[in-house]
Amino acid sequence: MTIALSTLLIYAKDMQRTAQFYVAHFGYACDYAVVDGLMELKPQNGGAEILIHQAAKSLKFGSAVLKLSFSVADVEQFVAQAGAKGLAFGTVHQAHDYAFANTKDPDGNSISVSSRQYRAT
């Protein structure tokens, strides 16, 4: 049996705004249609799809127990390009043989970009 992580489900206060965020900053495609209560975002360069679901009013935001990490070959370049489009990242950190930087999506979900996948082995 083959098992692969293929889909991430994100609960959002504003589905449209959250979908636009991932389209604008992380290269996803979306037609913004809500089907079966979900908005589907397709990766353009490989990776997991994202489904956006309307969050219940009772859902508490702000307690991170999961972080989305996007692999990029050059973290500093990605952070600079994201900044030019209005997405601010924190400090670029160096760890062993790779770099990473952190930000949050419109709902406060933690996100990082990391070159760990591209490090020399």
mmCIF file of N, CA and C in Angstrom:
data_model
loop_
_atom_site.group_PDB
_atom_site.id
_atom_site.type_symbol
_atom_site.label_atom_id
_atom_site.label_comp_id
_atom_site.label_asym_id
_atom_site.label_seq_id
_atom_site.Cartn_x
_atom_site.Cartn_y
_atom_site.Cartn_z
ATOM 1 N N MET A 1 0.843 -1.181 0.000
ATOM 2 C CA MET A 1 0.000 0.000 0.000
ATOM 3 C C MET A 1 0.887 1.242 0.000
ATOM 4 N N THR A 2 0.581 2.186 -0.877
ATOM 5 C CA THR A 2 1.294 3.451 -0.941
ATOM 6 C C THR A 2 0.488 4.506 -0.216
ATOM 7 N N ILE A 3 1.144 5.246 0.661
ATOM 8 C CA ILE A 3 0.487 6.331 1.383
ATOM 9 C C ILE A 3 1.262 7.609 1.112
ATOM 10 N N ALA A 4 0.554 8.664 0.730
ATOM 11 C CA ALA A 4 1.189 9.950 0.466
ATOM 12 C C ALA A 4 0.289 11.067 0.953
ATOM 13 N N LEU A 5 0.884 12.078 1.573
ATOM 14 C CA LEU A 5 0.137 13.267 1.960
ATOM 15 C C LEU A 5 -0.150 14.050 0.683
ATOM 16 N N SER A 6 -1.414 14.183 0.333
ATOM 17 C CA SER A 6 -1.757 14.817 -0.942
ATOM 18 C C SER A 6 -2.633 16.047 -0.791
ATOM 19 N N THR A 7 -3.264 16.215 0.371
ATOM 20 C CA THR A 7 -4.201 17.312 0.549
ATOM 21 C C THR A 7 -4.086 17.902 1.945
ATOM 22 N N LEU A 8 -4.111 19.230 2.013
ATOM 23 C CA LEU A 8 -4.182 19.946 3.287
ATOM 24 C C LEU A 8 -5.515 20.664 3.335
ATOM 25 N N LEU A 9 -6.189 20.592 4.460
ATOM 26 C CA LEU A 9 -7.465 21.275 4.644
ATOM 27 C C LEU A 9 -7.230 22.444 5.599
ATOM 28 N N ILE A 10 -7.572 23.639 5.155
ATOM 29 C CA ILE A 10 -7.385 24.838 5.972
ATOM 30 C C ILE A 10 -8.749 25.446 6.259
ATOM 31 N N TYR A 11 -9.029 25.661 7.535
ATOM 32 C CA TYR A 11 -10.255 26.351 7.928
ATOM 33 C C TYR A 11 -9.978 27.843 7.900
ATOM 34 N N ALA A 12 -10.875 28.604 7.266
ATOM 35 C CA ALA A 12 -10.650 30.027 7.064
ATOM 36 C C ALA A 12 -11.845 30.858 7.505
ATOM 37 N N LYS A 13 -11.566 32.022 8.048
ATOM 38 C CA LYS A 13 -12.625 32.971 8.386
ATOM 39 C C LYS A 13 -13.261 33.508 7.103
ATOM 40 N N ASP A 14 -12.407 33.782 6.106
ATOM 41 C CA ASP A 14 -12.842 34.309 4.814
ATOM 42 C C ASP A 14 -12.204 33.442 3.733
ATOM 43 N N MET A 15 -12.970 32.522 3.175
ATOM 44 C CA MET A 15 -12.442 31.552 2.213
ATOM 45 C C MET A 15 -11.793 32.233 1.014
ATOM 46 N N GLN A 16 -12.441 33.249 0.471
ATOM 47 C CA GLN A 16 -11.938 33.959 -0.707
ATOM 48 C C GLN A 16 -10.575 34.591 -0.406
ATOM 49 N N ARG A 17 -10.470 35.286 0.713
ATOM 50 C CA ARG A 17 -9.220 35.968 1.077
ATOM 51 C C ARG A 17 -8.097 34.952 1.275
ATOM 52 N N THR A 18 -8.388 33.838 1.945
ATOM 53 C CA THR A 18 -7.364 32.826 2.183
ATOM 54 C C THR A 18 -6.929 32.183 0.875
ATOM 55 N N ALA A 19 -7.863 31.873 -0.003
ATOM 56 C CA ALA A 19 -7.511 31.302 -1.308
ATOM 57 C C ALA A 19 -6.651 32.274 -2.102
ATOM 58 N N GLN A 20 -7.027 33.539 -2.122
ATOM 59 C CA GLN A 20 -6.248 34.554 -2.848
ATOM 60 C C GLN A 20 -4.819 34.642 -2.311
ATOM 61 N N PHE A 21 -4.660 34.502 -1.000
ATOM 62 C CA PHE A 21 -3.337 34.543 -0.377
ATOM 63 C C PHE A 21 -2.442 33.435 -0.937
ATOM 64 N N TYR A 22 -2.930 32.202 -0.968
ATOM 65 C CA TYR A 22 -2.115 31.085 -1.445
ATOM 66 C C TYR A 22 -1.890 31.145 -2.959
ATOM 67 N N VAL A 23 -2.834 31.682 -3.705
ATOM 68 C CA VAL A 23 -2.653 31.873 -5.147
ATOM 69 C C VAL A 23 -1.578 32.927 -5.400
ATOM 70 N N ALA A 24 -1.675 34.056 -4.714
ATOM 71 C CA ALA A 24 -0.757 35.173 -4.943
ATOM 72 C C ALA A 24 0.669 34.891 -4.490
ATOM 73 N N HIS A 25 0.825 34.177 -3.379
ATOM 74 C CA HIS A 25 2.153 34.059 -2.795
ATOM 75 C C HIS A 25 2.814 32.695 -2.919
ATOM 76 N N PHE A 26 2.044 31.644 -3.210
ATOM 77 C CA PHE A 26 2.632 30.305 -3.231
ATOM 78 C C PHE A 26 2.324 29.521 -4.502
ATOM 79 N N GLY A 27 1.872 30.199 -5.553
ATOM 80 C CA GLY A 27 1.760 29.583 -6.866
ATOM 81 C C GLY A 27 0.645 28.576 -7.054
ATOM 82 N N TYR A 28 -0.435 28.696 -6.284
ATOM 83 C CA TYR A 28 -1.577 27.800 -6.466
ATOM 84 C C TYR A 28 -2.539 28.389 -7.479
ATOM 85 N N ALA A 29 -3.330 27.530 -8.107
ATOM 86 C CA ALA A 29 -4.384 27.953 -9.029
ATOM 87 C C ALA A 29 -5.725 27.632 -8.386
ATOM 88 N N CYS A 30 -6.704 28.516 -8.595
ATOM 89 C CA CYS A 30 -8.025 28.316 -8.003
ATOM 90 C C CYS A 30 -9.055 29.024 -8.862
ATOM 91 N N ASP A 31 -10.216 28.381 -9.067
ATOM 92 C CA ASP A 31 -11.288 29.053 -9.801
ATOM 93 C C ASP A 31 -12.272 29.733 -8.841
ATOM 94 N N TYR A 32 -12.024 29.621 -7.540
ATOM 95 C CA TYR A 32 -12.786 30.272 -6.469
ATOM 96 C C TYR A 32 -14.225 29.788 -6.351
ATOM 97 N N ALA A 33 -14.537 28.669 -7.004
ATOM 98 C CA ALA A 33 -15.866 28.076 -6.844
ATOM 99 C C ALA A 33 -15.901 27.286 -5.535
ATOM 100 N N VAL A 34 -17.022 27.362 -4.842
ATOM 101 C CA VAL A 34 -17.210 26.581 -3.624
ATOM 102 C C VAL A 34 -18.064 25.372 -3.990
ATOM 103 N N VAL A 35 -17.466 24.198 -3.887
ATOM 104 C CA VAL A 35 -18.138 22.954 -4.233
ATOM 105 C C VAL A 35 -18.105 22.056 -2.999
ATOM 106 N N ASP A 36 -19.272 21.586 -2.594
ATOM 107 C CA ASP A 36 -19.393 20.757 -1.393
ATOM 108 C C ASP A 36 -18.788 21.452 -0.171
ATOM 109 N N GLY A 37 -18.886 22.777 -0.127
ATOM 110 C CA GLY A 37 -18.389 23.547 1.005
ATOM 111 C C GLY A 37 -16.892 23.794 0.998
ATOM 112 N N LEU A 38 -16.229 23.436 -0.095
ATOM 113 C CA LEU A 38 -14.776 23.563 -0.178
ATOM 114 C C LEU A 38 -14.341 24.365 -1.394
ATOM 115 N N MET A 39 -13.269 25.111 -1.251
ATOM 116 C CA MET A 39 -12.624 25.795 -2.362
ATOM 117 C C MET A 39 -11.313 25.042 -2.613
ATOM 118 N N GLU A 40 -11.083 24.597 -3.837
ATOM 119 C CA GLU A 40 -9.939 23.752 -4.160
ATOM 120 C C GLU A 40 -8.812 24.568 -4.795
ATOM 121 N N LEU A 41 -7.612 24.419 -4.240
ATOM 122 C CA LEU A 41 -6.424 25.075 -4.773
ATOM 123 C C LEU A 41 -5.473 24.000 -5.274
ATOM 124 N N LYS A 42 -5.051 24.124 -6.513
ATOM 125 C CA LYS A 42 -4.170 23.140 -7.141
ATOM 126 C C LYS A 42 -2.750 23.689 -7.217
ATOM 127 N N PRO A 43 -1.749 22.881 -6.822
ATOM 128 C CA PRO A 43 -0.365 23.327 -6.946
ATOM 129 C C PRO A 43 0.047 23.358 -8.412
ATOM 130 N N GLN A 44 0.789 24.379 -8.796
ATOM 131 C CA GLN A 44 1.228 24.491 -10.189
ATOM 132 C C GLN A 44 2.571 23.820 -10.437
ATOM 133 N N ASN A 45 3.327 23.569 -9.358
ATOM 134 C CA ASN A 45 4.673 23.001 -9.520
ATOM 135 C C ASN A 45 4.887 21.792 -8.622
ATOM 136 N N GLY A 46 3.859 21.006 -8.423
ATOM 137 C CA GLY A 46 3.969 19.835 -7.574
ATOM 138 C C GLY A 46 3.656 20.159 -6.128
ATOM 139 N N GLY A 47 3.401 19.144 -5.365
ATOM 140 C CA GLY A 47 3.080 19.320 -3.952
ATOM 141 C C GLY A 47 1.621 18.995 -3.683
ATOM 142 N N ALA A 48 1.236 19.222 -2.443
ATOM 143 C CA ALA A 48 -0.116 18.886 -1.999
ATOM 144 C C ALA A 48 -1.123 19.937 -2.432
ATOM 145 N N GLU A 49 -2.346 19.496 -2.736
ATOM 146 C CA GLU A 49 -3.412 20.449 -2.990
ATOM 147 C C GLU A 49 -3.896 20.996 -1.648
ATOM 148 N N ILE A 50 -4.547 22.142 -1.703
ATOM 149 C CA ILE A 50 -5.114 22.748 -0.503
ATOM 150 C C ILE A 50 -6.614 22.886 -0.702
ATOM 151 N N LEU A 51 -7.365 22.475 0.305
ATOM 152 C CA LEU A 51 -8.798 22.697 0.324
ATOM 153 C C LEU A 51 -9.093 23.734 1.404
ATOM 154 N N ILE A 52 -9.852 24.767 1.049
ATOM 155 C CA ILE A 52 -10.238 25.802 1.999
ATOM 156 C C ILE A 52 -11.674 25.524 2.423
ATOM 157 N N HIS A 53 -11.903 25.483 3.726
ATOM 158 C CA HIS A 53 -13.220 25.212 4.295
ATOM 159 C C HIS A 53 -13.614 26.380 5.178
ATOM 160 N N GLN A 54 -14.863 26.801 5.104
ATOM 161 C CA GLN A 54 -15.341 27.881 5.966
ATOM 162 C C GLN A 54 -15.248 27.452 7.415
ATOM 163 N N ALA A 55 -14.596 28.249 8.241
ATOM 164 C CA ALA A 55 -14.459 27.933 9.658
ATOM 165 C C ALA A 55 -15.758 28.227 10.391
ATOM 166 N N ALA A 56 -16.083 27.384 11.332
ATOM 167 C CA ALA A 56 -17.233 27.636 12.202
ATOM 168 C C ALA A 56 -16.915 28.832 13.089
ATOM 169 N N LYS A 57 -17.926 29.587 13.448
ATOM 170 C CA LYS A 57 -17.721 30.756 14.308
ATOM 171 C C LYS A 57 -17.103 30.367 15.646
ATOM 172 N N SER A 58 -17.329 29.135 16.085
ATOM 173 C CA SER A 58 -16.807 28.685 17.377
ATOM 174 C C SER A 58 -15.326 28.296 17.327
ATOM 175 N N LEU A 59 -14.749 28.190 16.121
ATOM 176 C CA LEU A 59 -13.354 27.782 15.991
ATOM 177 C C LEU A 59 -12.437 28.878 16.514
ATOM 178 N N LYS A 60 -11.519 28.521 17.373
ATOM 179 C CA LYS A 60 -10.550 29.459 17.931
ATOM 180 C C LYS A 60 -9.304 29.481 17.051
ATOM 181 N N PHE A 61 -8.918 30.655 16.606
ATOM 182 C CA PHE A 61 -7.713 30.807 15.794
ATOM 183 C C PHE A 61 -6.563 31.277 16.675
ATOM 184 N N GLY A 62 -5.357 31.068 16.215
ATOM 185 C CA GLY A 62 -4.196 31.606 16.902
ATOM 186 C C GLY A 62 -3.357 30.599 17.653
ATOM 187 N N SER A 63 -3.854 29.406 17.894
ATOM 188 C CA SER A 63 -3.060 28.379 18.556
ATOM 189 C C SER A 63 -2.495 27.445 17.494
ATOM 190 N N ALA A 64 -1.247 27.634 17.143
ATOM 191 C CA ALA A 64 -0.644 26.844 16.079
ATOM 192 C C ALA A 64 -0.209 25.484 16.588
ATOM 193 N N VAL A 65 -0.662 24.449 15.952
ATOM 194 C CA VAL A 65 -0.190 23.102 16.228
ATOM 195 C C VAL A 65 0.320 22.455 14.952
ATOM 196 N N LEU A 66 0.297 23.201 13.866
ATOM 197 C CA LEU A 66 0.738 22.709 12.573
ATOM 198 C C LEU A 66 1.326 23.880 11.800
ATOM 199 N N LYS A 67 2.385 23.635 11.069
ATOM 200 C CA LYS A 67 2.986 24.674 10.229
ATOM 201 C C LYS A 67 3.108 24.134 8.814
ATOM 202 N N LEU A 68 2.712 24.926 7.836
ATOM 203 C CA LEU A 68 2.901 24.559 6.434
ATOM 204 C C LEU A 68 4.300 25.001 6.045
ATOM 205 N N SER A 69 5.064 24.128 5.433
ATOM 206 C CA SER A 69 6.419 24.470 5.017
ATOM 207 C C SER A 69 6.543 24.259 3.514
ATOM 208 N N PHE A 70 6.866 25.335 2.813
ATOM 209 C CA PHE A 70 7.035 25.294 1.364
ATOM 210 C C PHE A 70 8.522 25.249 1.043
ATOM 211 N N SER A 71 8.916 24.329 0.167
ATOM 212 C CA SER A 71 10.316 24.196 -0.222
ATOM 213 C C SER A 71 10.646 25.173 -1.339
ATOM 214 N N VAL A 72 11.704 25.934 -1.126
ATOM 215 C CA VAL A 72 12.212 26.863 -2.140
ATOM 216 C C VAL A 72 13.727 26.726 -2.173
ATOM 217 N N ALA A 73 14.315 26.858 -3.332
ATOM 218 C CA ALA A 73 15.761 26.683 -3.453
ATOM 219 C C ALA A 73 16.519 27.845 -2.817
ATOM 220 N N ASP A 74 15.983 29.061 -2.924
ATOM 221 C CA ASP A 74 16.669 30.249 -2.403
ATOM 222 C C ASP A 74 15.709 31.025 -1.507
ATOM 223 N N VAL A 75 15.844 30.838 -0.201
ATOM 224 C CA VAL A 75 14.928 31.453 0.756
ATOM 225 C C VAL A 75 15.015 32.980 0.712
ATOM 226 N N GLU A 76 16.222 33.524 0.705
ATOM 227 C CA GLU A 76 16.363 34.984 0.699
ATOM 228 C C GLU A 76 15.720 35.606 -0.534
ATOM 229 N N GLN A 77 15.890 34.997 -1.692
ATOM 230 C CA GLN A 77 15.280 35.500 -2.921
ATOM 231 C C GLN A 77 13.755 35.414 -2.839
ATOM 232 N N PHE A 78 13.233 34.282 -2.343
ATOM 233 C CA PHE A 78 11.785 34.128 -2.229
ATOM 234 C C PHE A 78 11.212 35.170 -1.277
ATOM 235 N N VAL A 79 11.851 35.363 -0.126
ATOM 236 C CA VAL A 79 11.389 36.335 0.872
ATOM 237 C C VAL A 79 11.386 37.741 0.277
ATOM 238 N N ALA A 80 12.409 38.086 -0.486
ATOM 239 C CA ALA A 80 12.466 39.414 -1.121
ATOM 240 C C ALA A 80 11.338 39.571 -2.138
ATOM 241 N N GLN A 81 11.104 38.556 -2.957
ATOM 242 C CA GLN A 81 10.028 38.625 -3.952
ATOM 243 C C GLN A 81 8.666 38.688 -3.278
ATOM 244 N N ALA A 82 8.473 37.930 -2.203
ATOM 245 C CA ALA A 82 7.206 37.963 -1.467
ATOM 246 C C ALA A 82 6.998 39.342 -0.855
ATOM 247 N N GLY A 83 8.051 39.930 -0.314
ATOM 248 C CA GLY A 83 7.967 41.268 0.265
ATOM 249 C C GLY A 83 7.552 42.303 -0.757
ATOM 250 N N ALA A 84 8.030 42.159 -1.978
ATOM 251 C CA ALA A 84 7.659 43.089 -3.051
ATOM 252 C C ALA A 84 6.175 42.976 -3.399
ATOM 253 N N LYS A 85 5.583 41.805 -3.089
ATOM 254 C CA LYS A 85 4.154 41.594 -3.339
ATOM 255 C C LYS A 85 3.322 41.804 -2.077
ATOM 256 N N GLY A 86 3.951 42.279 -0.990
ATOM 257 C CA GLY A 86 3.210 42.620 0.211
ATOM 258 C C GLY A 86 3.166 41.572 1.307
ATOM 259 N N LEU A 87 3.915 40.485 1.165
ATOM 260 C CA LEU A 87 3.933 39.444 2.198
ATOM 261 C C LEU A 87 5.238 39.542 2.980
ATOM 262 N N ALA A 88 5.134 39.905 4.243
ATOM 263 C CA ALA A 88 6.324 40.059 5.085
ATOM 264 C C ALA A 88 6.665 38.752 5.784
ATOM 265 N N PHE A 89 7.932 38.394 5.741
ATOM 266 C CA PHE A 89 8.471 37.257 6.474
ATOM 267 C C PHE A 89 9.336 37.792 7.603
ATOM 268 N N GLY A 90 9.566 36.952 8.597
ATOM 269 C CA GLY A 90 10.506 37.295 9.650
ATOM 270 C C GLY A 90 11.926 37.111 9.144
ATOM 271 N N THR A 91 12.860 37.104 10.067
ATOM 272 C CA THR A 91 14.273 36.938 9.766
ATOM 273 C C THR A 91 14.530 35.627 9.035
ATOM 274 N N VAL A 92 15.453 35.662 8.088
ATOM 275 C CA VAL A 92 15.902 34.422 7.448
ATOM 276 C C VAL A 92 16.922 33.784 8.386
ATOM 277 N N HIS A 93 16.635 32.567 8.817
ATOM 278 C CA HIS A 93 17.492 31.834 9.747
ATOM 279 C C HIS A 93 18.348 30.824 8.988
ATOM 280 N N GLN A 94 19.554 30.617 9.453
ATOM 281 C CA GLN A 94 20.438 29.597 8.903
ATOM 282 C C GLN A 94 20.473 28.429 9.881
ATOM 283 N N ALA A 95 20.222 27.221 9.381
ATOM 284 C CA ALA A 95 20.226 26.024 10.221
ATOM 285 C C ALA A 95 21.000 24.931 9.499
ATOM 286 N N HIS A 96 22.086 24.487 10.075
ATOM 287 C CA HIS A 96 22.926 23.446 9.477
ATOM 288 C C HIS A 96 23.221 23.804 8.029
ATOM 289 N N ASP A 97 22.670 23.093 7.070
ATOM 290 C CA ASP A 97 22.975 23.347 5.659
ATOM 291 C C ASP A 97 21.802 23.942 4.894
ATOM 292 N N TYR A 98 20.893 24.623 5.569
ATOM 293 C CA TYR A 98 19.745 25.199 4.870
ATOM 294 C C TYR A 98 19.278 26.465 5.586
ATOM 295 N N ALA A 99 18.370 27.177 4.927
ATOM 296 C CA ALA A 99 17.808 28.410 5.483
ATOM 297 C C ALA A 99 16.291 28.276 5.574
ATOM 298 N N PHE A 100 15.678 29.097 6.443
ATOM 299 C CA PHE A 100 14.221 29.136 6.517
ATOM 300 C C PHE A 100 13.782 30.490 7.056
ATOM 301 N N ALA A 101 12.521 30.823 6.760
ATOM 302 C CA ALA A 101 11.911 32.058 7.255
ATOM 303 C C ALA A 101 10.427 31.782 7.486
ATOM 304 N N ASN A 102 9.828 32.548 8.389
ATOM 305 C CA ASN A 102 8.448 32.301 8.801
ATOM 306 C C ASN A 102 7.533 33.493 8.551
ATOM 307 N N THR A 103 6.249 33.168 8.332
ATOM 308 C CA THR A 103 5.192 34.168 8.195
ATOM 309 C C THR A 103 3.884 33.511 8.632
ATOM 310 N N LYS A 104 2.787 34.196 8.426
ATOM 311 C CA LYS A 104 1.459 33.648 8.742
ATOM 312 C C LYS A 104 0.508 33.975 7.593
ATOM 313 N N ASP A 105 -0.521 33.130 7.432
ATOM 314 C CA ASP A 105 -1.545 33.405 6.428
ATOM 315 C C ASP A 105 -2.604 34.330 7.048
ATOM 316 N N PRO A 106 -3.620 34.725 6.289
ATOM 317 C CA PRO A 106 -4.616 35.670 6.819
ATOM 318 C C PRO A 106 -5.363 35.179 8.063
ATOM 319 N N ASP A 107 -5.386 33.874 8.300
ATOM 320 C CA ASP A 107 -6.066 33.325 9.468
ATOM 321 C C ASP A 107 -5.112 33.026 10.615
ATOM 322 N N GLY A 108 -3.848 33.423 10.475
ATOM 323 C CA GLY A 108 -2.878 33.218 11.535
ATOM 324 C C GLY A 108 -2.194 31.860 11.520
ATOM 325 N N ASN A 109 -2.402 31.069 10.466
ATOM 326 C CA ASN A 109 -1.728 29.778 10.358
ATOM 327 C C ASN A 109 -0.248 30.000 10.061
ATOM 328 N N SER A 110 0.605 29.257 10.741
ATOM 329 C CA SER A 110 2.047 29.388 10.572
ATOM 330 C C SER A 110 2.502 28.792 9.250
ATOM 331 N N ILE A 111 3.413 29.525 8.590
ATOM 332 C CA ILE A 111 3.964 29.101 7.304
ATOM 333 C C ILE A 111 5.462 29.348 7.336
ATOM 334 N N SER A 112 6.217 28.440 6.751
ATOM 335 C CA SER A 112 7.633 28.701 6.556
ATOM 336 C C SER A 112 7.994 28.396 5.113
ATOM 337 N N VAL A 113 9.076 29.023 4.677
ATOM 338 C CA VAL A 113 9.726 28.622 3.433
ATOM 339 C C VAL A 113 11.095 28.119 3.852
ATOM 340 N N SER A 114 11.515 27.034 3.242
ATOM 341 C CA SER A 114 12.740 26.368 3.675
ATOM 342 C C SER A 114 13.491 25.807 2.473
ATOM 343 N N SER A 115 14.806 25.900 2.543
ATOM 344 C CA SER A 115 15.637 25.293 1.489
ATOM 345 C C SER A 115 16.159 23.918 1.921
ATOM 346 N N ARG A 116 15.619 23.375 2.995
ATOM 347 C CA ARG A 116 16.086 22.088 3.529
ATOM 348 C C ARG A 116 16.077 20.983 2.477
ATOM 349 N N GLN A 117 15.057 20.944 1.655
ATOM 350 C CA GLN A 117 14.940 19.903 0.614
ATOM 351 C C GLN A 117 16.081 20.020 -0.402
ATOM 352 N N TYR A 118 16.663 21.208 -0.544
ATOM 353 C CA TYR A 118 17.677 21.449 -1.566
ATOM 354 C C TYR A 118 19.107 21.420 -1.020
ATOM 355 N N ARG A 119 19.257 21.133 0.278
ATOM 356 C CA ARG A 119 20.601 21.155 0.863
ATOM 357 C C ARG A 119 21.465 20.044 0.296
ATOM 358 N N ALA A 120 22.770 20.265 0.326
ATOM 359 C CA ALA A 120 23.728 19.267 -0.162
ATOM 360 C C ALA A 120 23.767 18.118 0.839
ATOM 361 N N THR A 121 23.736 16.918 0.328
ATOM 362 C CA THR A 121 23.774 15.758 1.224
ATOM 363 C C THR A 121 25.065 15.001 1.077
#
